[in-house]
XYZ file of C-alpha atoms in Angstrom:
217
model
C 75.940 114.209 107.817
C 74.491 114.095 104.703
C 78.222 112.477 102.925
C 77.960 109.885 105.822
C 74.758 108.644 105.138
C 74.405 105.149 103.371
C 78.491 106.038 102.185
C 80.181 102.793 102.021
C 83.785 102.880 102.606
C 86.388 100.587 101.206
C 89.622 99.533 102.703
C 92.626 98.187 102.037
C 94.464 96.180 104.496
C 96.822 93.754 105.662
C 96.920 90.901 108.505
C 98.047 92.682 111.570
C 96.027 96.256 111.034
C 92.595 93.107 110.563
C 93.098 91.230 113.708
C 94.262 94.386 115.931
C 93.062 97.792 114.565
C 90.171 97.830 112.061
C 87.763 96.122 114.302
C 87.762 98.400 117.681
C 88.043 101.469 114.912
C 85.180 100.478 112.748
C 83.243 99.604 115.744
C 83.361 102.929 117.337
C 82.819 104.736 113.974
C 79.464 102.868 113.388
C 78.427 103.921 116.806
C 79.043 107.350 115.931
C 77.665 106.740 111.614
C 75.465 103.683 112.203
C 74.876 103.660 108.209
C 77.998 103.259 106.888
C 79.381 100.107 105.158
C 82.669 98.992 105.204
C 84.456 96.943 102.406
C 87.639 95.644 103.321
C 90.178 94.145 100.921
C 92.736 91.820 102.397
C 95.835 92.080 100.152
C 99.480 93.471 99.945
C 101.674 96.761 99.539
C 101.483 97.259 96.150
C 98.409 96.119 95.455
C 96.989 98.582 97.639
C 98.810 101.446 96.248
C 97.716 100.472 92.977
C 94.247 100.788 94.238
C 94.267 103.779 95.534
C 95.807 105.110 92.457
C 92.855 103.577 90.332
C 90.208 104.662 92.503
C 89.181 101.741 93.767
C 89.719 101.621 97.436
C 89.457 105.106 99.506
C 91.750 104.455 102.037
C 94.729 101.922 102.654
C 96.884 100.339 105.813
C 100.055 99.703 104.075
C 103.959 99.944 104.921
C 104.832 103.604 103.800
C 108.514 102.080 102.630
C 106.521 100.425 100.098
C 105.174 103.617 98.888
C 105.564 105.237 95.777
C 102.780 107.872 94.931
C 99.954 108.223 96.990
C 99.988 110.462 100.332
C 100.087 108.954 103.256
C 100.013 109.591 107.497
C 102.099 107.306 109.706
C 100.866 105.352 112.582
C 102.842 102.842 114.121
C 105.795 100.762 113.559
C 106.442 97.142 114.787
C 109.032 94.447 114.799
C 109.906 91.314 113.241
C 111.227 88.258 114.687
C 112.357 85.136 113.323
C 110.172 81.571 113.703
C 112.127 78.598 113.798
C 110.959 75.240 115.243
C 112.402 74.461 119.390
C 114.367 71.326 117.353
C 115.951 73.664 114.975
C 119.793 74.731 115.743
C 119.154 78.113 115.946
C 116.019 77.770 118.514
C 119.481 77.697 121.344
C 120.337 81.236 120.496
C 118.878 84.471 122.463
C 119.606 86.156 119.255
C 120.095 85.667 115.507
C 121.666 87.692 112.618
C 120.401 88.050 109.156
C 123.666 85.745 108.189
C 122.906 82.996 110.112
C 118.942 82.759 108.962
C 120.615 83.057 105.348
C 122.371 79.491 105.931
C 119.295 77.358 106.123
C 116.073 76.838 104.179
C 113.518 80.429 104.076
C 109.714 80.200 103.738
C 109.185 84.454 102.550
C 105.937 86.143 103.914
C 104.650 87.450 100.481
C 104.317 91.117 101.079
C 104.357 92.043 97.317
C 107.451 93.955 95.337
C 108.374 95.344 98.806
C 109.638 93.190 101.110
C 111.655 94.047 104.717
C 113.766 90.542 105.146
C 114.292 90.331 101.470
C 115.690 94.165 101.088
C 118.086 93.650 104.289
C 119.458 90.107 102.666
C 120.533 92.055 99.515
C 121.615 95.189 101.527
C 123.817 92.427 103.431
C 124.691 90.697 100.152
C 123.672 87.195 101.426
C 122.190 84.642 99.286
C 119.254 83.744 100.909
C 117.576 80.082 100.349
C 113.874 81.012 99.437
C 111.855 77.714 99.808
C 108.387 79.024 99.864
C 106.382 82.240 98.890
C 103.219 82.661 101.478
C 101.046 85.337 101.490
C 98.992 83.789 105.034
C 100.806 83.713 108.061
C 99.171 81.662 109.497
C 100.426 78.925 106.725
C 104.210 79.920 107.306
C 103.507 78.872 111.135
C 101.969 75.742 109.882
C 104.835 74.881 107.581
C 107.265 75.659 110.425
C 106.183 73.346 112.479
C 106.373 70.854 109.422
C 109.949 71.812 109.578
C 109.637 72.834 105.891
C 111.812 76.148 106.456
C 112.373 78.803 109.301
C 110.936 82.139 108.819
C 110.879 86.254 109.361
C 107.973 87.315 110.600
C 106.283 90.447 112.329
C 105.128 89.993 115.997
C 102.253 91.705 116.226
C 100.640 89.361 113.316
C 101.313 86.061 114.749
C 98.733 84.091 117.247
C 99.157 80.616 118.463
C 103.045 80.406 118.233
C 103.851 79.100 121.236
C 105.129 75.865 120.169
C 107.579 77.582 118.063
C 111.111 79.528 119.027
C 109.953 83.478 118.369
C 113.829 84.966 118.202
C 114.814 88.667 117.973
C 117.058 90.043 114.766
C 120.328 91.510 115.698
C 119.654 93.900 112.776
C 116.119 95.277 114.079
C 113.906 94.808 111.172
C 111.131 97.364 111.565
C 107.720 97.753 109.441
C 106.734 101.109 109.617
C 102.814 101.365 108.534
C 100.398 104.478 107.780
C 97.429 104.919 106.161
C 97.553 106.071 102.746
C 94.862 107.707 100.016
C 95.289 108.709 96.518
C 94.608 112.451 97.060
C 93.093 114.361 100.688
C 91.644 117.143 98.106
C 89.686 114.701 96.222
C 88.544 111.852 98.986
C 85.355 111.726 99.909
C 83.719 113.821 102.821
C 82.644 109.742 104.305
C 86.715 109.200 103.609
C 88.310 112.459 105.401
C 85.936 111.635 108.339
C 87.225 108.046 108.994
C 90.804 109.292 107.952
C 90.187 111.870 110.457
C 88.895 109.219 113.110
C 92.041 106.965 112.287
C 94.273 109.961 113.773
C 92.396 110.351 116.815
C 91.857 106.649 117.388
C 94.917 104.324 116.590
C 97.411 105.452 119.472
C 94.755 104.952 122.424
C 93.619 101.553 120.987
C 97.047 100.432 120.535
C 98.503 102.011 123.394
C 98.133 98.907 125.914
C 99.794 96.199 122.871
C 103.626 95.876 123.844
C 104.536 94.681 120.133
C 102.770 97.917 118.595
C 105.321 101.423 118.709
C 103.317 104.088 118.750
C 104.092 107.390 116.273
C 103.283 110.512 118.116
C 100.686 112.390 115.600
């Protein structure tokens, strides 16, 4: 009890894992450690890798693809979809393939060196039209409906869309995200407890969210 009290813990994270995760987890946890502090650090893949590398984050949500070095458990995968405008040609289709997004212009959700969309273009050799680099997603469904560019984007992220086309990806582009630390043998007793909690936790909060799929730990 004694490495829980007055620890402060800080996180790494991403959109999603803020708006549907880290609040019903760290809200429980303080229940159970009402002194701890939490520092969270909104930013991307390899960002938080580096982080954890350097020490200065104890734990990090990230895409385990992404990952290079540090350890990490996975949690959940989810899917993304592409956003185009209901005036756009493609908002008539049920369906669209990676070739077909290719032909028009792409606003990229900034997700660092890694990115899903990105890898599958090359992997398909398509040239795709990048028009705009955005790490907020919120922006890219601003600039959508500007008609500045149609988009890739994952489901689970996204609020206040309904005014756009949301339209499944023939090639099933799938984020698959854990929660990684530099080293289980050297993380704090405050960081194994919380890592520990994470485990336990995740599946039964996101059990009842149809765009989250569930990894059986």
């Amino acid at each position: 009890m004694k490495g829980l009290n007055q620890a402060i813990l800080k996180i790494g994270t991403f959109t999603s894992v803020s708006r549907h995760l880290l609040p019903s987890l760290m809200e429980e946890f303080i229940q159970i450690y009402p002194n701890v502090q939490f520092e969270l650090y909104q930013s991307e893949y390899t960002n938080i890798e580096q982080q954890l590398l350097e020490g200065s984050l104890d734990l990090g949500f990230t895409c385990i693809d992404a990952i290079q070095q540090v350890q990490y458990q996975e949690l959940y995968y989810d899917e993304m979809f592409a956003l185009v405008p209901q005036n756009h040609v493609l908002a008539k289709y049920n369906v669209l393939g990676m070739k077909q997004i290719a032909k028009y212009p792409f606003i990229q959700l900034d997700e660092g060196e890694y990115s899903l969309p990105i890898n599958m273009f090359h992997s398909l050799n398509l040239p795709v039209q990048i028009k705009h680099k955005v790490y907020d997603d919120s922006t890219i469904l601003a600039m959508i409906r500007q008609n500045l560019g149609i988009s890739i984007l994952y489901q689970n992220a996204l609020s206040d869309y309904d005014d756009l086309c949301l339209i499944p990806i023939q090639e099933n582009l799938f984020r698959h995200v854990g929660i990684a630390y530099n080293n289980y043998d050297t993380l704090s007793y405050a960081g194994k407890t919380f890592l520990d909690f994470i485990l336990k936790k995740t599946p039964e909060i996101l059990k009842d969210k149809d765009s989250f799929h569930i990894i059986k730990i």
